XYZ file of C-alpha atoms in Angstrom:
676
model
C 133.668 51.443 20.953
C 137.188 50.324 21.769
C 138.816 51.077 25.006
C 141.315 53.930 24.650
C 143.014 52.946 27.873
C 143.564 49.266 27.942
C 145.533 49.487 31.162
C 142.962 51.625 32.968
C 143.587 51.084 36.726
C 139.921 51.613 37.526
C 139.067 48.586 35.330
C 141.545 46.571 37.347
C 139.790 47.475 40.610
C 136.368 46.320 39.336
C 136.870 42.721 40.402
C 138.907 43.576 43.509
C 137.606 42.255 46.848
C 137.074 44.601 49.855
C 139.439 43.873 52.720
C 137.960 42.020 55.649
C 137.089 44.121 58.703
C 140.010 44.491 60.983
C 139.224 44.105 64.646
C 141.882 46.567 65.723
C 141.084 49.237 63.140
C 139.413 51.532 65.651
C 142.301 51.279 68.131
C 144.764 51.928 65.345
C 142.961 55.073 64.257
C 142.735 56.407 67.737
C 146.376 55.572 68.419
C 147.433 57.448 65.276
C 145.598 60.493 66.392
C 147.054 60.417 69.854
C 150.579 59.907 68.483
C 150.183 62.995 66.285
C 148.977 64.989 69.239
C 151.873 63.878 71.429
C 154.372 64.686 68.728
C 153.027 68.195 68.407
C 153.229 68.637 72.182
C 156.892 67.616 72.200
C 157.641 69.924 69.324
C 156.219 72.902 71.122
C 157.955 72.164 74.431
C 160.960 74.243 73.438
C 161.105 77.714 75.001
C 159.341 80.405 73.057
C 161.323 83.439 72.025
C 161.423 86.049 74.773
C 160.347 83.737 77.604
C 162.478 82.874 80.554
C 162.058 80.029 83.004
C 158.980 80.411 85.207
C 157.506 83.097 82.926
C 154.300 82.739 80.981
C 154.634 82.556 77.183
C 154.394 85.915 75.468
C 154.087 86.821 71.851
C 156.970 88.014 69.769
C 155.089 91.194 68.924
C 153.974 93.294 71.857
C 150.392 94.530 72.012
C 149.143 98.140 71.932
C 150.755 100.465 74.528
C 153.690 98.048 74.868
C 151.848 95.379 76.873
C 152.666 91.784 76.094
C 150.028 89.170 75.456
C 150.026 85.442 75.624
C 151.326 83.567 72.588
C 148.247 82.072 70.990
C 150.067 80.153 68.199
C 150.806 77.080 70.277
C 147.384 76.443 71.789
C 145.670 77.311 68.500
C 147.861 74.937 66.499
C 147.475 72.147 68.996
C 143.735 72.532 69.101
C 143.487 72.641 65.323
C 145.396 69.353 64.960
C 143.344 67.665 67.680
C 140.103 68.816 66.114
C 141.260 67.517 62.710
C 142.813 64.189 63.619
C 140.406 62.836 66.212
C 137.194 63.447 64.218
C 138.893 62.068 61.106
C 139.781 58.846 62.879
C 136.279 58.459 64.278
C 134.777 59.192 60.841
C 136.934 56.504 59.255
C 135.841 54.066 61.929
C 132.086 54.781 61.634
C 131.716 55.294 57.865
C 134.095 52.802 56.179
C 134.410 49.094 56.039
C 136.178 49.194 59.386
C 132.846 49.900 61.107
C 130.921 46.844 62.368
C 127.609 46.473 60.573
C 125.505 46.463 63.745
C 126.906 49.835 64.887
C 127.008 51.727 61.609
C 123.219 52.267 61.560
C 122.641 53.111 65.218
C 124.989 55.642 66.912
C 124.807 55.629 70.707
C 122.689 58.288 72.512
C 123.083 59.666 76.009
C 119.790 60.563 77.705
C 119.200 61.886 81.216
C 116.642 59.884 83.133
C 114.233 61.417 85.686
C 115.245 60.346 89.212
C 111.998 58.433 89.723
C 112.883 56.001 86.897
C 116.481 55.348 87.770
C 115.783 52.322 89.923
C 114.638 50.364 86.870
C 117.566 51.249 84.601
C 120.800 49.428 84.049
C 124.294 50.750 83.484
C 123.752 53.776 85.703
C 126.458 56.393 86.128
C 126.613 58.561 89.245
C 126.793 62.312 88.650
C 129.549 63.854 90.805
C 128.471 65.875 93.828
C 130.183 68.977 92.493
C 128.081 68.915 89.344
C 124.855 68.642 91.300
C 125.839 71.610 93.513
C 126.695 73.731 90.486
C 123.287 73.107 88.938
C 121.192 73.561 92.066
C 121.514 77.400 92.368
C 120.282 77.790 88.809
C 117.131 75.803 89.509
C 116.267 77.961 92.508
C 117.129 81.358 91.053
C 113.529 82.455 90.447
C 111.870 82.564 93.849
C 108.396 82.412 92.319
C 109.099 78.873 90.981
C 109.545 76.160 93.546
C 112.595 74.066 92.774
C 112.376 70.429 93.991
C 114.794 69.201 96.633
C 117.728 67.351 94.972
C 117.705 63.610 95.495
C 120.506 62.124 97.600
C 121.929 60.516 94.454
C 121.436 61.841 90.917
C 122.147 59.408 88.075
C 121.924 59.212 84.323
C 121.598 56.231 82.032
C 123.633 55.555 78.911
C 121.193 54.109 76.397
C 122.396 51.072 74.503
C 121.611 50.433 70.822
C 118.792 48.159 71.977
C 116.830 51.120 73.437
C 113.345 51.560 72.033
C 111.437 54.650 70.827
C 110.475 55.291 74.437
C 113.819 57.149 74.700
C 112.452 59.951 72.592
C 109.858 60.806 75.241
C 112.484 60.585 77.976
C 114.849 62.956 76.207
C 112.317 65.842 76.403
C 110.271 65.740 79.620
C 106.814 67.323 79.515
C 106.455 70.537 81.475
C 105.129 70.048 84.977
C 102.187 72.047 86.372
C 104.207 72.866 89.518
C 106.450 75.107 87.370
C 103.625 77.538 86.744
C 103.227 80.247 89.435
C 101.435 83.529 89.789
C 103.589 86.640 89.695
C 104.672 87.461 93.232
C 106.244 90.282 95.142
C 109.907 90.818 94.084
C 112.350 90.179 96.893
C 114.012 92.986 98.820
C 111.108 95.005 100.198
C 110.066 94.276 103.765
C 106.765 94.802 105.560
C 105.576 94.397 109.131
C 103.746 91.117 109.502
C 100.253 91.093 110.982
C 97.243 88.793 111.252
C 93.874 89.766 109.792
C 91.298 91.211 112.159
C 89.307 88.268 113.560
C 85.591 87.963 114.015
C 84.497 88.787 117.599
C 81.421 87.933 119.618
C 79.640 90.974 121.027
C 78.756 89.014 124.175
C 82.436 88.339 124.867
C 84.051 91.523 123.490
C 81.509 94.284 122.935
C 84.081 97.127 122.637
C 86.445 97.798 119.738
C 89.205 100.451 120.039
C 91.699 101.657 117.442
C 93.762 104.648 116.283
C 92.933 106.385 113.043
C 95.296 106.180 110.092
C 95.697 108.662 107.269
C 98.738 107.045 105.655
C 98.385 106.074 102.000
C 101.685 104.269 101.326
C 100.112 100.856 101.002
C 97.781 101.833 98.171
C 100.552 103.485 96.155
C 102.776 100.487 96.605
C 100.048 97.988 95.704
C 99.156 100.022 92.618
C 102.793 99.969 91.464
C 103.130 96.208 91.976
C 99.969 95.467 90.013
C 100.881 97.869 87.201
C 104.300 96.173 86.997
C 102.620 92.755 86.745
C 103.156 91.485 90.291
C 100.762 90.343 93.015
C 101.816 92.143 96.201
C 102.466 90.083 99.308
C 99.603 90.066 101.801
C 101.393 92.130 104.442
C 101.866 94.927 101.895
C 98.071 95.282 101.622
C 96.763 97.388 104.505
C 93.093 97.892 103.765
C 92.700 101.053 105.851
C 95.377 102.762 103.746
C 93.567 101.684 100.585
C 90.370 103.166 101.927
C 91.953 106.426 103.052
C 93.815 107.005 99.826
C 90.561 108.418 98.396
C 88.705 111.478 99.608
C 85.018 111.284 100.485
C 82.323 113.915 100.820
C 81.652 113.526 104.528
C 80.054 116.164 106.717
C 82.384 119.154 107.138
C 83.426 120.434 110.533
C 82.085 123.859 111.564
C 85.208 125.269 113.218
C 88.771 124.444 114.157
C 87.634 124.060 117.803
C 85.649 120.969 116.763
C 87.822 119.847 113.825
C 85.567 116.994 112.600
C 82.289 115.205 113.223
C 81.339 111.676 112.283
C 79.263 110.482 109.340
C 77.525 107.087 109.779
C 75.856 104.599 107.461
C 74.704 100.924 107.787
C 74.045 98.982 104.590
C 74.142 95.410 103.223
C 77.550 93.767 102.775
C 78.304 93.303 99.080
C 80.389 90.111 99.656
C 78.081 88.492 102.194
C 74.317 88.815 101.898
C 73.772 87.800 105.538
C 75.799 90.620 107.161
C 75.875 94.385 107.030
C 78.526 97.091 107.025
C 78.815 99.952 109.479
C 80.803 102.766 107.858
C 82.287 105.552 109.960
C 83.712 108.611 108.216
C 85.246 111.892 109.316
C 86.605 114.841 107.423
C 89.106 117.255 108.875
C 88.388 120.963 109.152
C 89.694 123.027 106.300
C 90.869 126.571 107.213
C 89.749 129.495 105.124
C 91.582 129.901 101.847
C 93.303 133.079 102.923
C 94.972 131.511 105.968
C 98.716 131.024 105.531
C 100.180 129.042 108.409
C 103.967 129.404 108.661
C 106.026 126.234 108.028
C 109.582 125.346 108.990
C 110.511 122.361 106.865
C 113.683 120.330 106.844
C 114.176 117.976 103.903
C 116.127 114.946 105.111
C 117.238 113.219 101.929
C 118.769 109.766 101.612
C 121.655 110.114 99.108
C 123.141 106.643 99.635
C 124.183 104.423 96.764
C 120.843 102.518 96.845
C 119.139 105.783 95.780
C 120.898 105.813 92.452
C 117.901 104.753 90.375
C 115.524 106.781 88.194
C 112.551 106.207 90.493
C 114.483 107.226 93.615
C 116.724 110.274 93.885
C 115.838 111.793 90.459
C 112.116 111.395 91.205
C 112.689 112.748 94.712
C 114.246 115.939 93.377
C 111.297 116.626 91.101
C 108.830 115.801 93.883
C 110.419 118.312 96.293
C 110.522 120.901 93.562
C 106.730 120.598 93.416
C 106.539 121.118 97.166
C 108.781 124.192 97.058
C 106.465 125.795 94.507
C 103.601 125.553 97.061
C 105.471 127.425 99.784
C 105.356 131.165 100.512
C 107.391 133.841 102.202
C 106.161 132.555 105.608
C 108.025 129.267 105.084
C 111.595 128.217 105.420
C 113.377 125.269 103.871
C 116.510 123.422 104.937
C 118.159 120.404 103.298
C 120.157 117.685 105.074
C 121.548 114.657 103.255
C 122.876 111.423 104.694
C 124.980 108.742 103.028
C 128.400 107.735 104.295
C 128.040 110.772 106.603
C 125.430 113.422 107.240
C 125.770 117.000 106.063
C 123.882 120.252 105.579
C 123.302 121.059 101.925
C 121.106 124.095 102.505
C 120.903 126.209 105.638
C 117.389 127.514 106.582
C 116.306 129.530 103.576
C 113.159 131.566 102.912
C 110.972 129.594 100.476
C 110.767 132.531 98.098
C 114.444 131.952 97.175
C 113.356 129.137 94.941
C 116.389 129.231 92.623
C 118.759 128.710 95.594
C 116.654 125.861 96.984
C 116.201 124.136 93.627
C 119.907 124.577 92.857
C 120.851 122.777 96.097
C 118.438 119.970 95.212
C 119.805 119.672 91.703
C 123.389 119.167 92.940
C 122.494 116.066 94.939
C 123.933 112.739 93.770
C 123.711 109.204 95.140
C 126.681 107.419 96.687
C 127.968 105.867 99.888
C 126.362 103.758 102.601
C 123.405 104.754 104.803
C 123.717 106.447 108.195
C 120.140 107.413 108.896
C 120.476 108.030 112.613
C 123.112 110.761 112.205
C 121.051 112.432 109.462
C 117.875 112.523 111.513
C 119.706 114.037 114.508
C 121.142 116.776 112.329
C 117.773 117.474 110.681
C 116.049 117.885 114.026
C 118.752 120.233 115.178
C 118.176 122.502 112.189
C 114.397 122.326 112.729
C 114.767 123.447 116.309
C 117.072 126.285 115.326
C 114.479 127.719 112.921
C 111.431 126.845 114.966
C 108.285 128.908 114.313
C 105.789 129.389 117.136
C 102.205 128.486 116.258
C 103.325 127.092 112.893
C 104.371 123.736 111.430
C 107.844 122.475 112.363
C 108.428 119.265 110.472
C 111.212 117.069 109.199
C 110.313 115.326 105.938
C 112.377 112.166 105.486
C 112.734 110.941 101.896
C 114.304 107.529 101.520
C 114.025 104.097 99.906
C 113.721 102.760 103.424
C 117.223 101.353 103.713
C 118.185 101.868 107.377
C 120.638 98.979 107.639
C 123.772 101.070 108.209
C 124.300 103.595 110.983
C 121.429 102.569 113.339
C 122.602 100.377 116.117
C 119.408 100.549 118.178
C 116.128 101.298 116.282
C 114.245 101.510 119.596
C 116.564 104.289 120.748
C 115.952 106.103 117.448
C 112.191 105.934 118.013
C 112.604 107.225 121.543
C 114.620 110.131 120.132
C 111.887 110.967 117.605
C 109.232 110.745 120.317
C 111.097 113.238 122.495
C 111.361 115.658 119.581
C 107.643 115.168 118.832
C 106.795 116.135 122.365
C 108.910 119.259 121.822
C 106.797 120.252 118.816
C 108.806 118.941 115.844
C 107.038 116.253 113.873
C 108.226 113.775 111.224
C 106.761 112.612 107.942
C 108.236 109.904 105.711
C 108.166 109.647 101.898
C 109.238 106.283 100.451
C 110.754 105.944 96.997
C 111.691 103.057 94.735
C 111.643 99.310 95.119
C 114.021 96.601 96.229
C 115.280 98.128 99.483
C 111.944 99.428 100.817
C 111.811 98.985 104.584
C 108.124 99.785 104.986
C 107.942 98.598 108.580
C 110.580 101.079 109.740
C 109.057 103.922 107.697
C 105.663 103.291 109.208
C 107.036 103.087 112.747
C 109.010 106.350 112.388
C 106.072 108.254 110.873
C 103.666 107.066 113.571
C 106.112 107.904 116.345
C 106.799 111.320 114.842
C 103.129 112.309 114.579
C 103.407 112.471 110.804
C 102.157 110.534 107.855
C 103.819 107.993 105.553
C 103.416 108.103 101.782
C 104.956 106.110 98.982
C 105.873 108.153 95.887
C 105.742 105.736 92.989
C 105.454 108.296 90.216
C 105.517 112.015 89.463
C 101.686 111.978 89.455
C 101.699 110.530 92.995
C 104.111 113.262 94.048
C 101.669 115.826 92.687
C 98.803 114.265 94.713
C 100.731 114.164 98.000
C 102.756 117.400 97.783
C 100.426 119.645 95.785
C 96.802 118.523 96.026
C 97.011 117.375 99.638
C 99.673 119.768 100.894
C 97.359 121.189 103.510
C 96.662 117.823 105.060
C 100.311 116.855 104.796
C 101.648 119.902 106.615
C 98.745 121.424 108.583
C 97.740 119.119 111.466
C 94.323 120.061 112.932
C 93.997 117.200 115.507
C 96.329 114.668 117.051
C 95.985 111.415 118.958
C 92.630 110.673 117.388
C 91.103 107.436 118.716
C 87.853 105.641 117.916
C 85.917 103.332 120.184
C 82.711 101.493 119.253
C 80.540 99.555 121.717
C 78.007 97.214 120.057
C 74.557 96.433 121.426
C 74.350 92.629 121.895
C 70.544 92.790 121.471
C 71.032 93.929 117.904
C 74.532 92.753 116.837
C 75.860 89.282 117.585
C 79.291 89.492 115.888
C 81.527 92.133 114.346
C 84.808 92.494 112.540
C 86.826 95.639 111.908
C 88.080 95.662 108.303
C 91.786 96.585 108.390
C 93.531 98.693 111.058
C 95.424 95.658 112.305
C 98.523 97.686 113.048
C 96.468 100.435 114.757
C 94.620 98.380 117.354
C 94.504 99.748 120.881
C 93.535 98.264 124.224
C 90.170 99.280 125.641
C 91.829 101.204 128.513
C 94.007 103.130 126.003
C 91.061 105.148 124.863
C 90.927 107.326 127.975
C 94.646 107.418 128.531
C 95.978 110.657 127.071
C 99.525 109.381 127.371
C 98.862 106.767 124.659
C 99.838 108.008 121.202
C 97.406 107.683 118.296
C 96.936 108.942 114.740
C 96.792 112.521 113.539
C 94.603 114.182 110.970
C 95.474 117.074 108.664
C 93.348 119.807 107.176
C 90.819 118.412 104.755
C 91.885 114.807 105.310
C 89.178 112.152 105.331
C 89.276 108.977 107.424
C 87.136 105.909 106.831
C 86.562 102.830 108.952
C 84.288 99.910 108.145
C 82.907 97.192 110.443
C 81.229 94.047 109.117
C 78.455 93.219 111.596
C 76.133 90.234 111.949
C 72.504 90.959 113.036
C 71.457 89.177 116.220
C 69.004 86.334 115.638
C 69.793 86.123 111.921
C 71.385 82.680 112.182
C 74.381 83.915 110.235
C 76.754 83.916 113.199
C 79.927 81.872 113.013
C 80.676 81.788 116.746
C 78.707 79.316 118.787
C 77.398 80.526 122.184
C 79.107 79.146 125.257
C 77.383 76.272 126.995
C 78.320 77.672 130.404
C 78.569 81.275 129.353
C 76.463 84.314 130.056
C 73.070 83.485 131.520
C 71.717 86.982 132.028
C 69.061 88.373 129.728
C 70.358 90.534 126.895
C 69.416 94.206 127.091
C 66.673 95.624 124.979
C 67.598 97.152 121.658
C 66.749 100.668 122.917
C 66.853 102.084 119.402
C 70.641 101.782 119.187
C 72.848 99.494 117.122
C 76.096 100.700 118.655
C 77.580 103.659 120.452
C 80.470 105.614 118.895
C 83.038 107.549 120.926
C 85.979 109.555 119.567
C 88.849 111.268 121.390
C 91.232 113.827 119.986
C 93.631 116.604 121.057
C 93.980 120.004 119.455
C 97.496 120.577 118.000
C 98.672 122.742 120.918
C 96.941 120.786 123.715
C 97.842 117.670 125.746
C 94.327 117.130 127.036
C 91.904 115.109 124.897
C 88.317 116.032 124.057
C 85.447 113.593 123.592
C 82.791 113.169 120.825
C 79.931 110.762 121.322
C 77.203 109.678 118.927
C 74.818 106.663 118.916
C 74.341 104.593 115.782
C 70.592 104.425 115.289
C 68.040 103.133 112.778
C 67.942 106.362 110.842
C 71.355 105.608 109.273
C 70.326 102.068 108.116
C 69.744 101.260 104.430
C 67.972 98.127 103.279
C 69.614 98.088 99.850
C 73.144 99.060 98.896
C 71.666 100.835 95.852
C 70.119 103.367 98.257
C 73.409 104.568 99.805
C 75.538 107.334 98.465
C 78.390 106.955 95.972
C 81.026 107.295 98.682
C 79.644 104.295 100.631
C 79.497 102.181 97.471
C 83.042 103.056 96.465
C 84.461 102.472 99.930
C 82.783 99.055 100.059
C 84.339 98.253 96.655
C 87.801 99.241 97.910
C 87.406 97.139 101.020
C 86.308 94.141 98.901
C 89.300 94.690 96.592
C 91.785 94.750 99.475
C 90.325 91.633 101.062
C 90.361 89.677 97.815
C 93.851 90.794 96.904
C 95.364 89.745 100.266
C 93.324 86.509 100.506
C 91.057 87.374 103.390
C 89.469 84.563 105.392
C 86.205 86.494 105.392
C 85.813 88.671 102.327
C 87.450 86.993 99.316
C 84.366 85.471 97.703
C 83.255 88.551 95.809
C 84.246 88.332 92.139
C 86.392 90.906 90.399
C 83.551 91.771 87.992
C 81.205 92.471 90.898
C 83.871 94.623 92.578
C 84.369 96.608 89.381
C 80.606 97.077 88.948
C 80.271 98.317 92.529
C 83.192 100.712 92.117
C 81.655 102.084 88.919
C 78.411 102.762 90.699
C 80.407 104.754 93.274
C 82.584 106.828 90.962
C 80.651 110.036 91.367
C 82.128 113.096 89.704
C 85.730 111.837 90.094
C 87.342 115.090 89.050
C 90.847 113.868 89.939
C 90.415 110.531 88.098
C 91.654 108.479 91.007
C 88.514 106.354 91.186
C 88.654 105.592 87.475
C 92.269 104.581 88.004
C 91.161 102.200 90.756
C 88.751 100.501 88.339
C 91.600 99.846 85.954
C 93.515 98.434 88.877
C 90.708 95.987 89.619
C 90.937 94.760 86.040
C 94.691 94.254 86.314
C 94.274 92.369 89.574
C 91.710 90.090 87.924
C 94.268 89.036 85.378
C 97.079 88.426 87.860
C 94.916 86.711 90.451
C 91.816 85.263 88.760
C 88.623 84.282 90.524
C 88.128 80.749 91.763
C 90.524 80.513 94.681
C 87.638 80.446 97.151
C 84.020 79.389 97.025
C 81.134 81.791 97.457
C 79.604 82.117 100.906
C 76.221 80.706 101.731
C 73.234 82.850 100.838
C 69.863 83.234 102.495
C 68.398 80.730 100.041
C 66.111 83.242 98.375
C 68.867 85.648 97.325
C 67.238 88.579 99.082
C 69.013 91.244 101.031
C 68.601 90.779 104.801
C 66.249 93.024 106.679
C 67.741 96.141 108.345
C 68.961 95.811 111.890
C 66.105 97.990 113.204
C-alpha cells in the first residue's frame, strides 16, 4: 500500500535522535516557574478597586448585610498558578529525558528516625525547638498514657537513594507495650488521701477505737466509675461505705431508749485461710409506722455554672421532687440557691403545698460562680427561723462539690457548721455529677454537721436515699456513736480493721464526750469487720520483740475480745455505754455455716480490697468473690445485691486477676480451727 502522505512529519521524526540530557534543565524549569510567579505578583501589586492606602483589600461586591469581605481573586489566582507551574516543572524534570537515569527510578523518601537510632545515622537535621514544644502537649493529653520525656535534641534523617528495605520498618514503628494502660479515674474529682489500716500486734496495741460511718457516697461513686468503664482511684474506695451501702438483718433494738444492740460473728477469712474475720453489726431502732416526726428542711442548692449538666441540676430537681412526695403536713421546706450570690427561692412552706415547692424547684437554672459559704449561712438562718422543737432541723446541701469560690477559710466554715450543730441544726450533703466533685470537703462538712453524705449518681440512687431510706436520712436516733474493741492476747496475736481509715479515734477519745463521732438514723445498719490472726497459729506477720514483754500472757478466759460502744441520744450530751464480750458461741468453723449477711459482707470487703489494691486482701479472685456474693444474696427484694454481683463482673474486666500472688495456705487446704 502506497503512502498517501509522502511528506508525513511523523515519518521524518522516526530517525531523529533524542537530545542529550542538559545539566541545567532542572534549574531552568524551576527558574521559569519562579519567574511566572514573580510576574503575577507584580501584576497584582496595583491597588484594588475600593481600597485605600493602609486598608485591607476588599471585594468589589459587598457581602450580605452590607459587610465587606476580603478579595479572594488575587490569592486564589496566585495559588492556582503556583500549583500549576511548580508541579509541571518538577514533572518535566523527573519524567522526561532531562531526568538523570539514576534518579528516575528511585524518588527520595523522608523518614523520621527513633531517637535511639539517631547516633548511627548520617545527614541528620535538627528539628526546631518550637516544633518539639508544639508536639509535646499532644503526646501527653491522655493522662492514662504515659508520654516519654522528650530528648534534649530531636532529629530526623533524610534517607538517600542508597537506603535499604530497612527503611520500611522504620517508617511505621511497632506499637509499644507501655502505651497500653488500664482505664483510670478521669481527672477533676478530688478525694481525701489516706493509708490503709495496718496490721497491729495485740501485745503492743490491744485496743482499737473508731467512729461509726453510715455514709454511702463511696459505693455510689465506685459503681458509676465501673459502669462507665473506669477503675476508680484507690482513695475513692472507702470499704466501710461499701459495706454500709447494703442493709443487713441484724438484731433489732427493743426501744428508742436503747436504740441498737450488737450482733457478732467470727468465721474463716475467705481471702486468707490462716486468719478469721470478726464481724460487728448494729441496726438502728425503727419507730412505729404511725409515728410522724416533724421536719424542718432547708434545701441548699448549688446553681453555679458547673451544675449545668444532665446528671447535676436536672437530676437534683427530680431527686428533691421525690423527697417532697415523702413529706407531710408536719414538715416545712425552704429553698436557698447559691451561685454568683446566695438567695432565697422559697420561704418556709408547708410540705403539703407541693405545687408551690415543685414550681420553685423547676424554675432553677445553672449559671455563675460558686459562693458556698454565703449560701450555707443563709440556709442556716432560715432553718433557725423555722425551728421545730423535738423534730428534725436539717440543711440538705446539694452540690457537685465545687467550693473553690467564696470560701476563704474552710476551717472557719467547719467551725460555723459545728456551732450550728451544737444548736440543734444538722447538715447532710448530696453529691451530684463528675469532674468537679470535691469529695473530701463534702465528707468533712457532713461529718462536722452530724449528717450523712450520699452521692446521687442516678434517679434510682435518688429513690434509694430519699425514698427507701428517708427515715434513716432524716430521723437520727443516736449520735456520737463510737466502737472500741480490746483483743485478748492469749487468743488473738494480730488484728486489722478493714476500712474506717478516716474514722479512726484515739483510745482516750472513747470516753471523752466532747469528741464528735458518727450518727445513726432510724433503721440504718452499720457493719465493721476485723481480720484477726489466732495466737499460736504461726500465721502472724509481726515478729515478737527480742527485748519486749516478758510477762506471761493471760489465760483465754473464754473471751476472744471485749466490745464496748458509746452513744448519745439525740437530745442528750451525755453518752451511754454498751458492753459485750466476744465468746466462743459466735465462732463458726466454716464460712458455709454463717448467715447470708456475713457471707455477703465478706464478699463486699474482698471486693473493696481488691479494687483498691490492698496490701493484705487482694489475692482473692473475682470469680471467688462473685461466688461468695451469690451465696449471700438472700431474698434481695431491692435487687441491690444482684447489682453488686454485676459490678464484680465489670471490675474483673477492667482490672483482671494476676496483679498479686495468692497467699500461703496451711498446706492441706483445710480451714483453720476456731479460736476457741
